[in-house]
XYZ file of C-alpha atoms in Angstrom:
562
model
C 148.964 -181.689 -99.513
C 147.150 -180.126 -97.215
C 143.632 -181.870 -96.197
C 142.100 -177.995 -96.301
C 143.597 -177.923 -100.579
C 141.508 -180.978 -101.880
C 139.358 -180.282 -104.521
C 136.206 -181.708 -104.705
C 134.494 -182.551 -108.089
C 130.872 -181.786 -108.675
C 128.293 -185.085 -109.132
C 124.924 -185.007 -110.938
C 122.348 -186.013 -108.268
C 120.465 -188.922 -109.844
C 116.827 -187.999 -111.332
C 117.617 -184.439 -111.494
C 117.890 -182.514 -115.035
C 119.026 -179.010 -115.767
C 116.391 -176.189 -116.808
C 118.599 -176.025 -120.208
C 117.860 -180.099 -120.215
C 114.203 -179.890 -119.494
C 113.651 -176.876 -122.158
C 116.133 -178.734 -124.965
C 114.047 -181.973 -124.837
C 110.405 -180.172 -124.811
C 111.786 -178.553 -128.164
C 113.009 -181.911 -129.716
C 109.611 -183.166 -128.796
C 108.001 -180.103 -130.610
C 109.793 -180.227 -133.481
C 109.265 -184.307 -133.830
C 105.338 -183.630 -134.001
C 105.610 -180.920 -137.277
C 104.746 -182.146 -140.435
C 107.023 -180.449 -142.948
C 105.754 -177.982 -145.822
C 106.695 -178.238 -149.312
C 107.009 -175.300 -151.547
C 107.482 -176.449 -154.488
C 103.929 -175.936 -155.872
C 103.759 -172.489 -154.130
C 103.557 -169.162 -156.085
C 105.831 -166.148 -153.643
C 107.664 -163.177 -154.421
C 111.246 -162.015 -153.546
C 111.422 -158.297 -152.529
C 114.581 -156.611 -152.969
C 115.621 -154.317 -150.268
C 117.876 -150.997 -151.860
C 120.573 -148.974 -150.220
C 122.410 -151.309 -148.308
C 123.876 -155.140 -147.832
C 123.090 -157.340 -145.122
C 126.932 -156.845 -144.113
C 126.768 -153.760 -142.852
C 123.281 -153.760 -141.666
C 121.686 -150.259 -143.468
C 118.242 -150.333 -144.368
C 116.703 -148.096 -146.088
C 114.069 -146.002 -144.412
C 110.587 -144.342 -145.372
C 110.813 -140.509 -145.800
C 109.188 -138.774 -142.480
C 105.789 -137.093 -143.670
C 104.622 -133.780 -142.569
C 101.090 -134.156 -140.022
C 98.837 -131.824 -140.137
C 97.290 -131.524 -136.841
C 93.337 -130.866 -136.541
C 93.636 -127.317 -134.680
C 90.599 -125.802 -132.168
C 89.840 -122.720 -133.156
C 88.620 -122.341 -130.082
C 90.324 -123.794 -127.817
C 93.302 -121.408 -129.059
C 91.045 -118.412 -128.778
C 90.381 -119.085 -125.280
C 94.094 -120.082 -124.591
C 94.778 -115.977 -125.809
C 92.866 -114.906 -123.792
C 93.864 -116.434 -120.384
C 97.351 -115.086 -121.225
C 96.198 -112.512 -120.663
C 95.675 -113.135 -117.206
C 99.252 -114.594 -116.743
C 100.709 -111.379 -118.546
C 98.772 -109.357 -115.636
C 101.141 -107.969 -112.865
C 99.403 -109.036 -109.397
C 100.331 -107.295 -106.141
C 103.220 -109.340 -104.069
C 100.998 -109.312 -101.597
C 97.713 -111.087 -103.449
C 95.317 -113.399 -101.560
C 93.827 -115.518 -103.869
C 90.287 -115.697 -101.506
C 87.764 -114.134 -103.429
C 86.384 -111.716 -100.116
C 89.783 -110.011 -99.952
C 89.179 -106.386 -101.296
C 92.577 -106.459 -102.967
C 91.896 -109.788 -105.046
C 89.003 -108.591 -105.916
C 90.289 -105.674 -107.345
C 93.186 -107.652 -109.319
C 90.287 -110.240 -110.308
C 88.312 -106.727 -111.963
C 91.094 -105.726 -114.222
C 91.965 -108.999 -115.861
C 88.231 -109.599 -116.182
C 88.136 -106.502 -117.785
C 90.633 -106.943 -120.415
C 89.455 -110.314 -121.065
C 86.472 -109.074 -121.613
C 87.387 -106.332 -124.117
C 89.695 -109.512 -126.116
C 86.258 -111.736 -125.749
C 83.777 -108.910 -126.490
C 82.844 -110.448 -130.683
C 83.040 -113.948 -129.967
C 80.334 -116.084 -130.474
C 80.022 -120.064 -130.431
C 77.608 -123.034 -130.711
C 78.684 -125.101 -128.603
C 76.319 -128.196 -128.179
C 76.950 -129.278 -124.839
C 75.871 -127.877 -121.442
C 78.349 -127.921 -118.161
C 76.977 -126.088 -114.446
C 79.335 -123.029 -113.463
C 79.336 -121.987 -110.149
C 81.878 -119.360 -108.025
C 81.672 -116.334 -105.875
C 82.699 -112.977 -108.380
C 82.578 -115.296 -111.492
C 84.814 -114.748 -114.506
C 86.422 -116.315 -117.703
C 89.329 -117.430 -115.768
C 88.071 -119.773 -113.404
C 85.647 -121.835 -116.248
C 87.325 -124.870 -117.747
C 87.410 -125.299 -121.896
C 83.886 -126.999 -121.835
C 82.211 -124.105 -119.174
C 83.835 -121.149 -121.447
C 82.145 -122.775 -124.542
C 78.857 -122.905 -122.535
C 79.093 -119.666 -121.570
C 79.795 -118.063 -125.154
C 77.324 -119.910 -127.112
C 74.507 -118.765 -124.106
C 75.963 -115.365 -124.611
C 75.678 -115.649 -128.016
C 71.814 -116.342 -127.800
C 70.966 -113.695 -125.306
C 72.577 -111.169 -127.695
C 70.051 -112.029 -130.350
C 67.300 -111.742 -127.855
C 66.882 -115.326 -126.651
C 66.993 -115.494 -122.766
C 67.002 -118.888 -121.426
C 68.029 -120.232 -117.682
C 71.699 -121.160 -116.923
C 73.740 -121.150 -113.955
C 73.735 -117.978 -112.524
C 77.061 -117.395 -112.376
C 77.192 -117.284 -115.975
C 74.214 -114.639 -115.924
C 76.546 -112.653 -113.186
C 79.480 -112.406 -115.671
C 76.854 -111.451 -118.610
C 75.691 -108.719 -115.902
C 79.522 -107.373 -115.443
C 80.275 -107.378 -119.422
C 77.198 -105.062 -119.445
C 78.126 -102.811 -116.184
C 81.515 -102.434 -118.298
C 79.478 -101.728 -121.536
C 81.190 -104.524 -123.281
C 79.485 -105.450 -126.285
C 77.426 -102.335 -126.682
C 77.533 -99.137 -128.872
C 76.988 -97.165 -125.960
C 75.675 -96.241 -122.204
C 71.861 -95.940 -123.332
C 72.109 -99.552 -125.038
C 74.123 -100.596 -122.555
C 71.193 -100.179 -119.768
C 68.438 -101.056 -122.678
C 70.341 -104.567 -122.372
C 70.786 -104.328 -118.460
C 67.060 -104.128 -118.038
C 66.119 -106.244 -120.800
C 67.813 -109.117 -119.289
C 66.893 -108.451 -115.640
C 63.364 -108.920 -116.415
C 63.820 -111.994 -118.559
C 65.985 -113.722 -116.558
C 64.382 -112.986 -113.177
C 61.924 -115.487 -114.002
C 64.152 -118.486 -113.372
C 65.592 -116.623 -110.660
C 64.446 -114.086 -108.707
C 67.880 -113.317 -106.763
C 69.122 -111.283 -109.099
C 67.117 -108.183 -108.138
C 68.942 -107.043 -105.230
C 71.812 -106.156 -106.787
C 70.246 -105.028 -110.201
C 68.693 -102.838 -107.968
C 71.928 -101.248 -106.837
C 73.777 -101.580 -110.168
C 71.159 -99.780 -112.195
C 71.741 -96.827 -109.810
C 74.936 -97.094 -109.644
C 74.782 -96.902 -113.974
C 73.373 -94.020 -113.629
C 75.501 -92.240 -111.473
C 78.219 -93.531 -113.019
C 77.838 -93.273 -117.328
C 76.002 -90.292 -118.960
C 72.559 -90.841 -119.704
C 70.056 -88.800 -121.759
C 67.068 -88.696 -118.873
C 67.258 -88.063 -115.629
C 67.069 -91.187 -112.973
C 63.788 -90.306 -111.560
C 62.339 -90.388 -115.410
C 63.267 -93.387 -115.329
C 62.491 -95.386 -112.479
C 58.707 -93.677 -112.928
C 59.053 -94.968 -116.696
C 59.729 -98.489 -115.670
C 57.279 -98.284 -113.056
C 60.508 -99.049 -109.948
C 59.514 -96.274 -107.393
C 59.378 -99.063 -104.875
C 62.684 -100.162 -105.347
C 64.050 -96.643 -105.010
C 62.324 -95.014 -101.447
C 64.659 -92.636 -100.569
C 65.374 -90.906 -103.897
C 61.091 -89.643 -103.944
C 61.101 -89.813 -99.978
C 61.367 -85.502 -100.008
C 58.766 -85.523 -103.552
C 55.996 -83.437 -102.526
C 53.666 -85.602 -104.607
C 52.136 -87.473 -102.227
C 50.624 -90.194 -104.225
C 54.317 -91.391 -104.990
C 54.616 -91.733 -101.395
C 52.678 -94.767 -99.923
C 54.639 -97.775 -101.571
C 57.959 -95.649 -101.125
C 57.022 -95.638 -96.926
C 55.710 -99.178 -97.038
C 59.559 -100.054 -97.847
C 60.667 -98.367 -94.836
C 58.040 -99.633 -92.368
C 58.490 -101.923 -90.159
C 54.836 -102.515 -90.731
C 53.737 -103.318 -94.126
C 49.823 -102.527 -94.974
C 49.960 -104.616 -98.479
C 50.108 -107.620 -96.360
C 46.759 -106.629 -94.472
C 43.917 -108.048 -94.952
C 41.903 -105.146 -94.802
C 44.583 -103.733 -98.228
C 42.462 -105.181 -101.248
C 41.729 -103.688 -104.546
C 38.402 -101.831 -103.288
C 40.529 -100.057 -100.348
C 44.312 -99.651 -101.252
C 43.523 -96.595 -102.801
C 41.637 -95.227 -99.825
C 44.273 -96.821 -97.882
C 46.810 -94.838 -99.889
C 45.113 -91.670 -99.395
C 44.723 -91.243 -96.089
C 47.754 -92.610 -95.154
C 49.788 -89.842 -97.462
C 47.066 -87.133 -95.830
C 48.379 -88.592 -91.973
C 51.865 -88.214 -93.324
C 51.186 -84.472 -94.668
C 49.104 -83.540 -91.194
C 52.273 -84.775 -88.818
C 54.870 -82.909 -90.984
C 52.806 -79.722 -90.280
C 52.419 -79.817 -87.066
C 55.957 -81.512 -85.771
C 57.455 -78.494 -87.767
C 55.242 -75.814 -86.400
C 56.938 -77.293 -82.719
C 59.836 -77.241 -84.417
C 60.931 -80.853 -85.129
C 61.229 -81.865 -88.889
C 59.322 -84.978 -89.141
C 62.356 -86.635 -91.812
C 65.179 -86.412 -89.455
C 62.850 -88.438 -87.325
C 63.032 -91.740 -89.609
C 66.872 -90.793 -91.332
C 70.138 -89.987 -90.049
C 71.899 -86.495 -91.801
C 75.183 -87.050 -92.967
C 77.213 -84.130 -92.875
C 80.466 -84.909 -94.100
C 81.159 -86.611 -97.724
C 82.263 -90.638 -97.561
C 83.999 -92.400 -100.562
C 81.539 -94.339 -102.996
C 82.417 -97.365 -105.253
C 80.529 -97.858 -108.060
C 78.842 -101.493 -108.798
C 79.817 -102.463 -104.842
C 79.585 -106.144 -104.653
C 80.403 -106.761 -108.664
C 83.763 -107.378 -110.508
C 83.774 -103.223 -112.213
C 87.018 -102.348 -113.230
C 87.326 -98.553 -113.848
C 89.385 -98.483 -117.039
C 88.167 -95.030 -118.162
C 89.284 -91.844 -116.412
C 85.543 -90.437 -115.539
C 85.017 -86.492 -115.833
C 84.439 -84.552 -112.639
C 80.362 -84.643 -112.381
C 77.574 -83.815 -109.564
C 74.880 -86.251 -109.987
C 71.888 -84.739 -107.359
C 69.197 -87.633 -106.667
C 67.840 -85.357 -104.215
C 68.496 -82.386 -101.220
C 69.575 -85.586 -99.091
C 71.588 -87.569 -101.861
C 74.266 -86.508 -103.779
C 77.384 -88.108 -105.725
C 80.728 -86.444 -106.643
C 83.231 -87.253 -108.881
C 86.286 -85.924 -108.877
C 89.830 -86.644 -110.100
C 88.111 -90.231 -110.796
C 87.891 -90.342 -106.985
C 83.884 -90.504 -106.100
C 82.193 -89.115 -103.108
C 78.996 -89.084 -101.791
C 76.705 -87.838 -99.042
C 73.297 -89.918 -97.825
C 70.871 -90.602 -95.636
C 70.438 -93.583 -93.795
C 67.026 -95.026 -92.353
C 67.125 -95.484 -88.685
C 65.452 -98.213 -86.619
C 63.631 -96.410 -84.717
C 62.517 -94.096 -87.899
C 61.437 -97.524 -89.283
C 59.216 -98.462 -86.055
C 57.809 -94.749 -85.663
C 56.519 -95.068 -89.444
C 55.195 -99.234 -88.899
C 53.106 -97.172 -86.142
C 51.580 -94.457 -88.213
C 50.947 -96.719 -90.955
C 49.068 -99.453 -88.391
C 47.390 -97.235 -86.550
C 46.027 -95.383 -89.518
C 44.749 -98.193 -90.799
C 43.215 -99.045 -87.681
C 41.582 -96.278 -87.500
C 40.128 -96.506 -90.616
C 38.612 -99.776 -89.709
C 36.990 -97.975 -87.400
C 35.138 -95.579 -89.284
C 34.195 -97.960 -91.968
C 32.824 -100.373 -89.507
C 35.076 -102.825 -91.119
C 34.699 -106.665 -88.970
C 37.859 -106.796 -87.563
C 39.584 -104.740 -85.181
C 43.218 -103.371 -85.002
C 45.909 -102.277 -82.587
C 48.922 -100.164 -83.173
C 51.617 -100.911 -79.814
C 52.329 -97.033 -78.856
C 55.822 -98.782 -77.199
C 57.088 -99.948 -79.910
C 57.829 -96.489 -80.711
C 61.064 -94.734 -79.368
C 60.772 -93.629 -75.789
C 62.479 -90.784 -75.904
C 60.532 -89.390 -79.012
C 57.513 -89.786 -77.254
C 58.525 -87.913 -74.435
C 59.936 -85.116 -76.878
C 56.474 -85.030 -78.392
C 54.224 -85.242 -74.744
C 56.722 -82.099 -74.068
C 55.436 -79.753 -76.399
C 51.671 -81.243 -76.215
C 52.093 -83.518 -78.963
C 50.053 -86.997 -79.230
C 50.409 -89.201 -82.242
C 47.262 -91.055 -81.117
C 45.580 -87.869 -81.255
C 46.829 -86.583 -84.486
C 46.087 -90.091 -86.113
C 42.534 -90.092 -85.068
C 41.602 -86.361 -86.014
C 43.327 -86.866 -89.600
C 41.647 -90.152 -90.289
C 38.480 -88.809 -89.237
C 38.718 -85.892 -91.314
C 39.659 -87.956 -94.308
C 37.215 -89.926 -94.053
C 34.647 -87.380 -93.997
C 35.919 -85.451 -96.899
C 36.371 -88.524 -98.825
C 32.432 -89.361 -98.289
C 30.780 -86.122 -97.954
C 27.604 -86.004 -101.094
C 28.145 -82.571 -102.867
C 24.992 -81.420 -104.310
C 24.691 -79.279 -106.726
C 21.768 -76.888 -108.370
C 20.611 -75.902 -112.122
C 20.436 -72.429 -111.951
C 17.395 -72.963 -114.319
C 15.632 -75.346 -112.279
C 15.995 -72.752 -108.923
C 12.425 -71.253 -109.501
C 10.970 -74.597 -109.848
C 13.049 -76.258 -106.506
C 11.887 -73.287 -104.220
C 8.446 -73.906 -105.071
C 8.838 -77.471 -103.962
C 7.293 -78.336 -100.234
C 9.437 -77.424 -97.199
C 10.215 -81.133 -96.897
C 11.961 -81.525 -100.245
C 13.900 -78.807 -99.486
C 15.593 -79.818 -96.547
C 16.189 -82.667 -97.961
C 18.140 -81.015 -100.550
C 19.874 -78.349 -99.065
C 22.996 -79.477 -97.457
C 24.381 -77.233 -94.436
C 28.275 -76.096 -94.643
C 30.349 -78.102 -92.734
C 33.251 -75.786 -90.904
C 36.708 -76.873 -91.496
C 37.989 -78.425 -87.990
C 40.881 -76.575 -86.665
C 42.047 -79.636 -84.664
C 45.560 -78.677 -85.284
C 45.127 -75.164 -83.697
C 44.728 -76.275 -80.191
C 46.801 -74.835 -77.490
C 48.288 -78.268 -77.068
C 50.044 -77.786 -80.583
C 51.235 -74.422 -79.593
C 54.683 -73.666 -77.998
C 56.534 -71.182 -77.276
C 59.976 -69.957 -79.084
C 61.889 -71.424 -76.030
C 60.393 -74.832 -76.042
C 60.876 -75.188 -79.943
C 64.404 -74.053 -79.552
C 65.223 -76.923 -77.388
C 63.447 -79.650 -78.867
C 65.394 -79.069 -81.899
C 68.702 -78.659 -80.539
C 68.532 -81.628 -78.523
C 66.901 -83.876 -80.766
C 69.433 -86.830 -81.240
C 69.626 -87.279 -84.727
C 71.487 -84.342 -85.141
C 74.976 -86.720 -85.856
C 78.254 -85.013 -85.164
C 80.423 -87.598 -87.937
C 79.288 -90.741 -90.247
C 80.706 -92.730 -87.174
C 78.249 -91.920 -85.171
C 75.591 -93.072 -87.646
C 77.154 -95.449 -88.258
C 77.412 -97.069 -84.396
C 73.293 -95.668 -84.352
C 72.438 -98.361 -87.082
C 74.729 -101.678 -85.883
C 72.173 -104.135 -84.087
C 72.934 -105.009 -80.768
C 74.606 -108.597 -82.046
C 76.807 -106.260 -84.503
C 78.093 -104.163 -81.384
C 78.804 -107.282 -79.603
C 80.677 -108.656 -81.979
C 83.126 -105.616 -82.202
C 83.285 -105.423 -78.624
C 84.814 -109.238 -78.675
C 87.225 -108.894 -81.127
C 88.534 -105.639 -79.794
C 88.792 -108.156 -76.497
C 90.841 -110.209 -78.723
C 88.413 -112.538 -79.262
C 88.894 -113.292 -82.971
C 86.746 -116.957 -83.111
C 83.692 -115.629 -83.286
C 81.686 -118.679 -84.907
C 80.511 -119.562 -81.237
C 79.297 -116.503 -80.596
C 77.141 -116.260 -84.596
C 75.938 -119.613 -84.122
C 74.537 -118.647 -80.281
C 72.914 -116.113 -82.039
C 71.505 -117.638 -84.787
C 73.478 -115.855 -87.541
C 76.539 -117.227 -89.592
C 79.840 -115.365 -89.155
C 80.370 -114.666 -92.935
C 76.967 -113.089 -93.089
C 77.486 -111.523 -89.997
C 80.669 -109.549 -91.019
C 79.335 -108.598 -94.086
C 76.347 -106.796 -92.751
C 78.373 -104.455 -90.600
C 81.050 -104.214 -93.670
C 77.984 -103.310 -95.462
C 76.720 -101.152 -92.928
C 80.376 -99.648 -92.757
C 80.557 -98.793 -96.189
C 76.995 -96.992 -95.954
C 78.365 -94.982 -93.583
C 82.346 -93.939 -93.647
C 82.362 -95.330 -97.010
C 84.777 -98.715 -96.407
C 85.374 -102.206 -94.856
C 86.259 -102.175 -91.068
C 86.608 -106.049 -90.716
C 88.532 -108.666 -92.880
C 87.622 -112.093 -92.714
C 90.387 -114.648 -93.663
C 91.222 -117.431 -91.137
C 89.614 -115.177 -88.302
C 88.022 -111.931 -87.680
C 89.596 -108.854 -87.399
C 89.410 -105.308 -87.720
C 91.582 -103.299 -90.115
C 94.325 -101.954 -88.102
C 93.658 -97.824 -88.999
C 90.173 -98.512 -87.825
C 90.652 -99.909 -83.972
C 90.783 -96.558 -82.049
C 87.525 -95.035 -83.652
C 86.133 -98.998 -82.954
C 87.176 -98.449 -79.310
C 85.707 -94.750 -79.354
C 82.401 -95.721 -81.134
C 81.557 -99.124 -78.718
């Protein structure tokens, strides 16, 4: 036998016990300490289990019971509403960013369909959850936010407008501009105005949107009253300067010019309850005289303030809102003035309008300030005021001088004429007392007789007369005769905006440093350029995603322009 094949038996190590031996000893010790229990005197019951025997281990089982879960009807309705969004086919190039045009169009369609579905829904939720989003709509809301909104909307429809997150308010406005929850367009307009007046007490930032959308509502829908009549009835003239700018009624023009002017006379210490009527009447007379004098020189005064646009541009109803044109509108033409016309043809909208030039705003500012300065002098107001003529466009000043016109002189004469007329004492004589008056002493008669004042013909001076040749030259060379809407777009851009477009064309799409250096947010800069593009050419030219780019179809036009 080989030594390597020798087998050994295990030997227990003294003093060590196995795990199982240890547990066995612990169990024995426990049982020794347990007191036995006798059941001789105890009453107990024996239970027999039916349905099987212990041999095959088959036991009876309880029968299944139908459980009726608590159904949340609100959640059920919300789920059906959300399904509308899932069923809506999105374009293949869909971009979820809110500032993308295609995204807003798709979201508008979803919102309209969901709004129609939820138009009669009411709620009485006791909780409240805040909500904040750009271009808000139902699909972005949680369950609690939906219940918060519809409970609030239920109260608003009953006439109880309370403070709420601004995004909720916009959703309600979006409903109204779609005529959701109203019988007709007139009721929709009434509810828009009611909500605007009520909610602006909590957040006046809705003003700038409501001013635009109320006007769009009159253009898009058929209403019984003309827009001008509606504006006057609701005292909204100050918000719609261009609509009334060409009216002949001078009483309206003062507030409207204040909104165009670079200088707002209404913030002056000279403007009080006692003087505002005087200032308004005097300014309107100055404007009237300027129109007359400029017209004689072949210059159209209004063309110095606004750019005329000769071509129709694309118009988008309810811009800056989620709006979906679900119903084809009949062909129509909406005329606000001879300078502002909107046309719908085959459900396609276009418009022709005017834009206030920066130089025009400066001109009105100077006229307004110089008028106040002259009026302070003639009324001997304790504080003097001076207006800087150098703020007016230099080319305009040269053009006026070439035909012998002086803004300072015209305003000075007009203010003095107004003041003399407004302070003139008129004495009327009773015919029955005429004989008695003749018998009065000569000195008394002299005090009573007021000599006739010859009207000042300062506008007929030789300096205002021009030859037909000069007049024709002034009219032909006027820089405001725009050839197309792109030229209008270029002239209303600021220097920073033009430089930004130049940088983009040079390949610099990351303009954040440029925007920061000019003290403006990049998003605000892009929005400003796009808004001016919409007003002139009818479309955005910039896309802001990860970088700022010019739409390909407009690159050549921008290159020619800048």
